[in-house]
Amino acid sequence: GQQVMQIPQYQHVQEGEDFTTYCNSSTTLSNIQWYKQRPGGHPVFLIQLVKSGEVKKQKRLTFQFGEAKKNSSLHITATQTTDVGTYFCAGRPGNTPLVFGKGTRLSVIA
Amino acid sequence: EAQVTQNPRYLITVTGKKLTVTCSQNMNHEYMSWYRQDPGLGLRQIYYSMNVEVTDKGDVPEGYKVSRKEKRNFPLILESPSPNQTSLYFCASSQDRPGGQYFGPGTRLTVT
């Protein structure tokens, strides 16, 4: 089936460092969504990007959707311990069901 | 409070014993779906529903059934559970298919 690849699988950072996770698809995505899952919790919807080249910000988080609508990134500036968790991208190749990436687990060392 | 609820939250059962995991949302959402989450495999969609009486298979539907008789409820049925269905299950809903999804708290199922 369709796949959405996400890298890296794990990332350990010192508090205050920046963090980026990347999402790639071999086919054009109609949209891209990002979710955060805290340890022991459930995925929480963060944002959706729809337009080619779109950039959205939420405080220290910056989300980008590539020009070709095949890739996306989430960048966190100056990480905090509250950012710990797994970040998932989810894309919809065409009119198909949503496909989730396997996630990037972020650890923040205080 | 807008929410998706699932019951039970934890369940240990034996192979072959039919079970149902309930899911309910209070946001009048049209789209609902079920996922399973397994280490190394991420979230995989089992079934989804675009509206009442409209359901369709996701990526891993084998061994599962669903129904959507009411807008707010979307139960997941395992007619004859097997150990490979041991997993963490999430129900989710959204206003429409393209929209961001609200996830329930999860149901951890163990089949022995």
PDB file of C-alpha atoms in Angstrom:
ATOM      1  CA  GLY A   1       0.000   0.000   0.000  1.00  0.00           C
ATOM      2  CA  GLN A   2       0.853   3.649   0.020  1.00  0.00           C
ATOM      3  CA  GLN A   3       3.614   4.645   2.397  1.00  0.00           C
ATOM      4  CA  VAL A   4       4.597   7.785   4.171  1.00  0.00           C
ATOM      5  CA  MET A   5       8.204   7.611   5.365  1.00  0.00           C
ATOM      6  CA  GLN A   6       9.252   9.549   8.439  1.00  0.00           C
ATOM      7  CA  ILE A   7      12.783  10.212   9.691  1.00  0.00           C
ATOM      8  CA  PRO A   8      14.501  10.058  12.038  1.00  0.00           C
ATOM      9  CA  GLN A   9      12.964   7.270  14.081  1.00  0.00           C
ATOM     10  CA  TYR A  10      14.472   8.623  17.314  1.00  0.00           C
ATOM     11  CA  GLN A  11      16.008  11.924  18.330  1.00  0.00           C
ATOM     12  CA  HIS A  12      17.640  12.835  21.616  1.00  0.00           C
ATOM     13  CA  VAL A  13      18.328  16.510  22.205  1.00  0.00           C
ATOM     14  CA  GLN A  14      19.511  18.710  25.022  1.00  0.00           C
ATOM     15  CA  GLU A  15      16.889  21.098  26.295  1.00  0.00           C
ATOM     16  CA  GLY A  16      17.163  24.298  24.302  1.00  0.00           C
ATOM     17  CA  GLU A  17      18.358  22.619  21.107  1.00  0.00           C
ATOM     18  CA  ASP A  18      16.276  22.586  17.955  1.00  0.00           C
ATOM     19  CA  PHE A  19      14.559  19.501  16.549  1.00  0.00           C
ATOM     20  CA  THR A  20      13.295  18.601  13.086  1.00  0.00           C
ATOM     21  CA  THR A  21      11.399  15.586  11.790  1.00  0.00           C
ATOM     22  CA  TYR A  22      10.799  14.901   8.118  1.00  0.00           C
ATOM     23  CA  CYS A  23       8.025  13.163   6.253  1.00  0.00           C
ATOM     24  CA  ASN A  24       8.298  11.908   2.656  1.00  0.00           C
ATOM     25  CA  SER A  25       5.939  10.286   0.202  1.00  0.00           C
ATOM     26  CA  SER A  26       6.575   8.848  -3.254  1.00  0.00           C
ATOM     27  CA  THR A  27       3.199  10.171  -4.405  1.00  0.00           C
ATOM     28  CA  THR A  28       1.553  13.553  -4.178  1.00  0.00           C
ATOM     29  CA  LEU A  29      -0.401  14.104  -0.985  1.00  0.00           C
ATOM     30  CA  SER A  30      -3.696  15.965  -0.956  1.00  0.00           C
ATOM     31  CA  ASN A  31      -2.895  17.142   2.562  1.00  0.00           C
ATOM     32  CA  ILE A  32      -0.528  16.464   5.457  1.00  0.00           C
ATOM     33  CA  GLN A  33      -1.411  16.334   9.125  1.00  0.00           C
ATOM     34  CA  TRP A  34       0.816  16.306  12.182  1.00  0.00           C
ATOM     35  CA  TYR A  35       0.056  14.675  15.514  1.00  0.00           C
ATOM     36  CA  LYS A  36       1.820  14.433  18.865  1.00  0.00           C
ATOM     37  CA  GLN A  37       1.553  11.469  21.182  1.00  0.00           C
ATOM     38  CA  ARG A  38       2.876  11.769  24.708  1.00  0.00           C
ATOM     39  CA  PRO A  39       4.186   8.598  26.361  1.00  0.00           C
ATOM     40  CA  GLY A  40       1.180   6.519  27.441  1.00  0.00           C
ATOM     41  CA  GLY A  41      -1.226   8.886  25.720  1.00  0.00           C
ATOM     42  CA  HIS A  42      -3.180   9.132  22.529  1.00  0.00           C
ATOM     43  CA  PRO A  43      -2.334  11.042  19.327  1.00  0.00           C
ATOM     44  CA  VAL A  44      -3.342  14.688  19.460  1.00  0.00           C
ATOM     45  CA  PHE A  45      -3.954  16.616  16.262  1.00  0.00           C
ATOM     46  CA  LEU A  46      -1.579  19.563  15.839  1.00  0.00           C
ATOM     47  CA  ILE A  47      -2.156  20.963  12.371  1.00  0.00           C
ATOM     48  CA  GLN A  48      -3.115  20.311   8.772  1.00  0.00           C
ATOM     49  CA  LEU A  49      -1.387  21.697   5.675  1.00  0.00           C
ATOM     50  CA  VAL A  50      -3.098  21.657   2.317  1.00  0.00           C
ATOM     51  CA  LYS A  51      -1.385  24.077  -0.056  1.00  0.00           C
ATOM     52  CA  SER A  52       1.864  23.568  -1.914  1.00  0.00           C
ATOM     53  CA  GLY A  53       4.716  25.359  -0.128  1.00  0.00           C
ATOM     54  CA  GLU A  54       2.541  26.171   2.870  1.00  0.00           C
ATOM     55  CA  VAL A  55       4.252  27.180   6.119  1.00  0.00           C
ATOM     56  CA  LYS A  56       2.421  27.433   9.432  1.00  0.00           C
ATOM     57  CA  LYS A  57       3.659  28.287  12.902  1.00  0.00           C
ATOM     58  CA  GLN A  58       2.395  27.435  16.347  1.00  0.00           C
ATOM     59  CA  LYS A  59       4.574  29.164  18.926  1.00  0.00           C
ATOM     60  CA  ARG A  60       7.916  27.283  18.741  1.00  0.00           C
ATOM     61  CA  LEU A  61       6.648  24.787  16.134  1.00  0.00           C
ATOM     62  CA  THR A  62       7.008  25.421  12.393  1.00  0.00           C
ATOM     63  CA  PHE A  63       5.329  23.173   9.855  1.00  0.00           C
ATOM     64  CA  GLN A  64       6.134  23.089   6.154  1.00  0.00           C
ATOM     65  CA  PHE A  65       4.549  21.384   3.174  1.00  0.00           C
ATOM     66  CA  GLY A  66       6.808  20.921   0.169  1.00  0.00           C
ATOM     67  CA  GLU A  67       6.257  22.565  -3.185  1.00  0.00           C
ATOM     68  CA  ALA A  68       5.597  19.215  -4.821  1.00  0.00           C
ATOM     69  CA  LYS A  69       3.311  18.181  -1.937  1.00  0.00           C
ATOM     70  CA  LYS A  70       5.408  15.040  -1.411  1.00  0.00           C
ATOM     71  CA  ASN A  71       7.233  16.031   1.736  1.00  0.00           C
ATOM     72  CA  SER A  72       6.746  17.913   4.947  1.00  0.00           C
ATOM     73  CA  SER A  73       8.690  18.876   8.040  1.00  0.00           C
ATOM     74  CA  LEU A  74       8.071  19.845  11.633  1.00  0.00           C
ATOM     75  CA  HIS A  75      10.684  22.022  13.320  1.00  0.00           C
ATOM     76  CA  ILE A  76      10.729  22.801  17.031  1.00  0.00           C
ATOM     77  CA  THR A  77      12.861  25.731  18.158  1.00  0.00           C
ATOM     78  CA  ALA A  78      14.512  25.595  21.569  1.00  0.00           C
ATOM     79  CA  THR A  79      13.012  22.340  22.781  1.00  0.00           C
ATOM     80  CA  GLN A  80      11.567  22.025  26.249  1.00  0.00           C
ATOM     81  CA  THR A  81      10.887  18.946  28.356  1.00  0.00           C
ATOM     82  CA  THR A  82       7.196  19.372  27.581  1.00  0.00           C
ATOM     83  CA  ASP A  83       7.974  18.606  23.920  1.00  0.00           C
ATOM     84  CA  VAL A  84       8.788  14.981  24.756  1.00  0.00           C
ATOM     85  CA  GLY A  85       6.719  12.484  22.793  1.00  0.00           C
ATOM     86  CA  THR A  86       6.316  10.904  19.400  1.00  0.00           C
ATOM     87  CA  TYR A  87       5.474  13.119  16.444  1.00  0.00           C
ATOM     88  CA  PHE A  88       3.540  11.558  13.580  1.00  0.00           C
ATOM     89  CA  CYS A  89       2.861  12.867  10.140  1.00  0.00           C
ATOM     90  CA  ALA A  90      -0.148  11.553   8.243  1.00  0.00           C
ATOM     91  CA  GLY A  91      -0.821  12.071   4.580  1.00  0.00           C
ATOM     92  CA  ARG A  92      -3.531  11.301   2.126  1.00  0.00           C
ATOM     93  CA  PRO A  93      -2.209  10.087  -1.241  1.00  0.00           C
ATOM     94  CA  GLY A  94      -4.968  11.241  -3.558  1.00  0.00           C
ATOM     95  CA  ASN A  95      -8.394  10.196  -2.370  1.00  0.00           C
ATOM     96  CA  THR A  96      -7.166   7.261  -0.301  1.00  0.00           C
ATOM     97  CA  PRO A  97      -7.460   6.797   3.445  1.00  0.00           C
ATOM     98  CA  LEU A  98      -5.032   8.622   5.694  1.00  0.00           C
ATOM     99  CA  VAL A  99      -1.614   6.956   5.980  1.00  0.00           C
ATOM    100  CA  PHE A 100       0.494   7.557   9.063  1.00  0.00           C
ATOM    101  CA  GLY A 101       4.254   7.702   9.185  1.00  0.00           C
ATOM    102  CA  LYS A 102       5.879   5.554  11.870  1.00  0.00           C
ATOM    103  CA  GLY A 103       6.719   8.580  13.950  1.00  0.00           C
ATOM    104  CA  THR A 104       9.773  10.258  15.443  1.00  0.00           C
ATOM    105  CA  ARG A 105      10.262   9.763  19.142  1.00  0.00           C
ATOM    106  CA  LEU A 106      11.737  12.872  20.744  1.00  0.00           C
ATOM    107  CA  SER A 107      13.595  12.753  24.040  1.00  0.00           C
ATOM    108  CA  VAL A 108      14.656  15.990  25.694  1.00  0.00           C
ATOM    109  CA  ILE A 109      17.457  15.921  28.244  1.00  0.00           C
ATOM    110  CA  ALA A 110      17.177  18.658  30.828  1.00  0.00           C
TER     111      ALA A 110
ATOM    112  CA  GLU B   1     -16.389  18.692  26.776  1.00  0.00           C
ATOM    113  CA  ALA B   2     -15.684  17.495  23.243  1.00  0.00           C
ATOM    114  CA  GLN B   3     -14.336  13.989  23.405  1.00  0.00           C
ATOM    115  CA  VAL B   4     -14.066  10.493  22.025  1.00  0.00           C
ATOM    116  CA  THR B   5     -14.610   7.740  24.566  1.00  0.00           C
ATOM    117  CA  GLN B   6     -13.653   4.094  24.329  1.00  0.00           C
ATOM    118  CA  ASN B   7     -14.535   1.137  26.503  1.00  0.00           C
ATOM    119  CA  PRO B   8     -13.008  -0.877  27.897  1.00  0.00           C
ATOM    120  CA  ARG B   9      -9.621   0.769  28.344  1.00  0.00           C
ATOM    121  CA  TYR B  10      -7.923  -2.529  29.104  1.00  0.00           C
ATOM    122  CA  LEU B  11      -8.992  -6.041  28.193  1.00  0.00           C
ATOM    123  CA  ILE B  12      -7.377  -9.436  28.551  1.00  0.00           C
ATOM    124  CA  THR B  13      -9.207 -12.236  26.802  1.00  0.00           C
ATOM    125  CA  VAL B  14      -8.693 -15.685  25.349  1.00  0.00           C
ATOM    126  CA  THR B  15      -8.490 -16.846  21.762  1.00  0.00           C
ATOM    127  CA  GLY B  16     -11.870 -17.205  20.102  1.00  0.00           C
ATOM    128  CA  LYS B  17     -13.985 -15.332  22.630  1.00  0.00           C
ATOM    129  CA  LYS B  18     -15.971 -12.659  20.817  1.00  0.00           C
ATOM    130  CA  LEU B  19     -15.521  -9.107  22.062  1.00  0.00           C
ATOM    131  CA  THR B  20     -16.661  -5.594  21.259  1.00  0.00           C
ATOM    132  CA  VAL B  21     -14.822  -2.358  21.906  1.00  0.00           C
ATOM    133  CA  THR B  22     -17.176   0.589  21.988  1.00  0.00           C
ATOM    134  CA  CYS B  23     -16.423   4.065  20.672  1.00  0.00           C
ATOM    135  CA  SER B  24     -18.551   7.145  21.060  1.00  0.00           C
ATOM    136  CA  GLN B  25     -18.045  10.807  20.119  1.00  0.00           C
ATOM    137  CA  ASN B  26     -20.066  13.818  21.211  1.00  0.00           C
ATOM    138  CA  MET B  27     -18.974  16.254  18.491  1.00  0.00           C
ATOM    139  CA  ASN B  28     -21.513  15.265  15.815  1.00  0.00           C
ATOM    140  CA  HIS B  29     -18.639  14.188  13.581  1.00  0.00           C
ATOM    141  CA  GLU B  30     -19.424  12.385  10.362  1.00  0.00           C
ATOM    142  CA  TYR B  31     -16.121  10.555   9.921  1.00  0.00           C
ATOM    143  CA  MET B  32     -14.955   7.881  12.356  1.00  0.00           C
ATOM    144  CA  SER B  33     -12.183   5.329  12.154  1.00  0.00           C
ATOM    145  CA  TRP B  34     -10.365   2.611  14.039  1.00  0.00           C
ATOM    146  CA  TYR B  35      -6.590   2.201  14.240  1.00  0.00           C
ATOM    147  CA  ARG B  36      -4.255  -0.259  15.816  1.00  0.00           C
ATOM    148  CA  GLN B  37      -0.837   0.769  17.053  1.00  0.00           C
ATOM    149  CA  ASP B  38       1.989  -1.722  17.264  1.00  0.00           C
ATOM    150  CA  PRO B  39       5.678  -1.137  18.077  1.00  0.00           C
ATOM    151  CA  GLY B  40       7.667  -0.564  14.921  1.00  0.00           C
ATOM    152  CA  LEU B  41       4.562  -0.497  12.740  1.00  0.00           C
ATOM    153  CA  GLY B  42       2.999   2.784  13.806  1.00  0.00           C
ATOM    154  CA  LEU B  43      -0.704   3.503  13.408  1.00  0.00           C
ATOM    155  CA  ARG B  44      -2.583   1.417  10.881  1.00  0.00           C
ATOM    156  CA  GLN B  45      -6.178   1.976   9.918  1.00  0.00           C
ATOM    157  CA  ILE B  46      -8.559  -0.948  10.374  1.00  0.00           C
ATOM    158  CA  TYR B  47     -11.902   0.429   9.215  1.00  0.00           C
ATOM    159  CA  TYR B  48     -13.450   3.806   8.660  1.00  0.00           C
ATOM    160  CA  SER B  49     -16.920   5.235   8.277  1.00  0.00           C
ATOM    161  CA  MET B  50     -17.897   8.293   6.271  1.00  0.00           C
ATOM    162  CA  ASN B  51     -21.391   8.455   7.787  1.00  0.00           C
ATOM    163  CA  VAL B  52     -24.193   6.368   9.232  1.00  0.00           C
ATOM    164  CA  GLU B  53     -24.442   2.965   7.512  1.00  0.00           C
ATOM    165  CA  VAL B  54     -21.347   3.748   5.411  1.00  0.00           C
ATOM    166  CA  THR B  55     -18.224   1.795   6.335  1.00  0.00           C
ATOM    167  CA  ASP B  56     -15.122   0.745   4.419  1.00  0.00           C
ATOM    168  CA  LYS B  57     -11.952  -1.221   4.926  1.00  0.00           C
ATOM    169  CA  GLY B  58      -8.688   0.388   5.876  1.00  0.00           C
ATOM    170  CA  ASP B  59      -5.243  -1.164   5.601  1.00  0.00           C
ATOM    171  CA  VAL B  60      -5.650  -4.071   8.036  1.00  0.00           C
ATOM    172  CA  PRO B  61      -9.344  -5.113   8.203  1.00  0.00           C
ATOM    173  CA  GLU B  62      -8.887  -8.887   8.473  1.00  0.00           C
ATOM    174  CA  GLY B  63     -10.403 -10.321  11.650  1.00  0.00           C
ATOM    175  CA  TYR B  64     -12.418  -7.196  12.472  1.00  0.00           C
ATOM    176  CA  LYS B  65     -15.962  -5.965  11.920  1.00  0.00           C
ATOM    177  CA  VAL B  66     -17.555  -2.583  12.477  1.00  0.00           C
ATOM    178  CA  SER B  67     -20.994  -1.045  12.329  1.00  0.00           C
ATOM    179  CA  ARG B  68     -22.296   2.515  12.213  1.00  0.00           C
ATOM    180  CA  LYS B  69     -25.959   2.487  13.122  1.00  0.00           C
ATOM    181  CA  GLU B  70     -25.831   5.848  14.864  1.00  0.00           C
ATOM    182  CA  LYS B  71     -23.689   8.864  14.093  1.00  0.00           C
ATOM    183  CA  ARG B  72     -22.049   8.996  17.503  1.00  0.00           C
ATOM    184  CA  ASN B  73     -21.137   5.302  17.881  1.00  0.00           C
ATOM    185  CA  PHE B  74     -18.685   3.126  15.983  1.00  0.00           C
ATOM    186  CA  PRO B  75     -18.039  -0.200  17.735  1.00  0.00           C
ATOM    187  CA  LEU B  76     -15.183  -2.516  16.774  1.00  0.00           C
ATOM    188  CA  ILE B  77     -16.030  -6.217  16.857  1.00  0.00           C
ATOM    189  CA  LEU B  78     -13.600  -9.102  17.026  1.00  0.00           C
ATOM    190  CA  GLU B  79     -15.649 -12.219  16.271  1.00  0.00           C
ATOM    191  CA  SER B  80     -12.859 -14.672  17.054  1.00  0.00           C
ATOM    192  CA  PRO B  81      -9.833 -12.888  18.512  1.00  0.00           C
ATOM    193  CA  SER B  82      -6.380 -14.321  17.984  1.00  0.00           C
ATOM    194  CA  PRO B  83      -3.054 -13.512  19.700  1.00  0.00           C
ATOM    195  CA  ASN B  84      -1.879 -11.467  16.692  1.00  0.00           C
ATOM    196  CA  GLN B  85      -4.672  -9.020  17.474  1.00  0.00           C
ATOM    197  CA  THR B  86      -2.979  -8.108  20.739  1.00  0.00           C
ATOM    198  CA  SER B  87      -2.456  -4.394  20.290  1.00  0.00           C
ATOM    199  CA  LEU B  88      -3.343  -0.854  21.334  1.00  0.00           C
ATOM    200  CA  TYR B  89      -6.523   0.268  19.592  1.00  0.00           C
ATOM    201  CA  PHE B  90      -7.605   3.839  18.976  1.00  0.00           C
ATOM    202  CA  CYS B  91     -10.902   5.174  17.773  1.00  0.00           C
ATOM    203  CA  ALA B  92     -10.879   8.577  16.089  1.00  0.00           C
ATOM    204  CA  SER B  93     -13.376  11.016  14.642  1.00  0.00           C
ATOM    205  CA  SER B  94     -13.359  14.147  12.506  1.00  0.00           C
ATOM    206  CA  GLN B  95     -15.912  16.521  11.082  1.00  0.00           C
ATOM    207  CA  ASP B  96     -15.171  15.242   7.606  1.00  0.00           C
ATOM    208  CA  ARG B  97     -12.733  12.879   5.949  1.00  0.00           C
ATOM    209  CA  PRO B  98      -9.951  15.360   5.214  1.00  0.00           C
ATOM    210  CA  GLY B  99     -10.053  16.961   8.648  1.00  0.00           C
ATOM    211  CA  GLY B 100      -7.792  16.493  11.641  1.00  0.00           C
ATOM    212  CA  GLN B 101      -8.889  13.631  13.840  1.00  0.00           C
ATOM    213  CA  TYR B 102      -9.737  13.524  17.525  1.00  0.00           C
ATOM    214  CA  PHE B 103      -8.477  10.298  19.084  1.00  0.00           C
ATOM    215  CA  GLY B 104      -9.961   8.371  21.965  1.00  0.00           C
ATOM    216  CA  PRO B 105      -7.804   7.353  24.948  1.00  0.00           C
ATOM    217  CA  GLY B 106      -7.073   3.895  23.549  1.00  0.00           C
ATOM    218  CA  THR B 107      -7.926   0.301  24.433  1.00  0.00           C
ATOM    219  CA  ARG B 108      -5.095  -2.060  25.268  1.00  0.00           C
ATOM    220  CA  LEU B 109      -6.144  -5.556  24.223  1.00  0.00           C
ATOM    221  CA  THR B 110      -4.286  -8.745  25.085  1.00  0.00           C
ATOM    222  CA  VAL B 111      -5.392 -12.033  23.535  1.00  0.00           C
ATOM    223  CA  THR B 112      -3.881 -15.155  25.090  1.00  0.00           C
TER     224      THR B 112
END
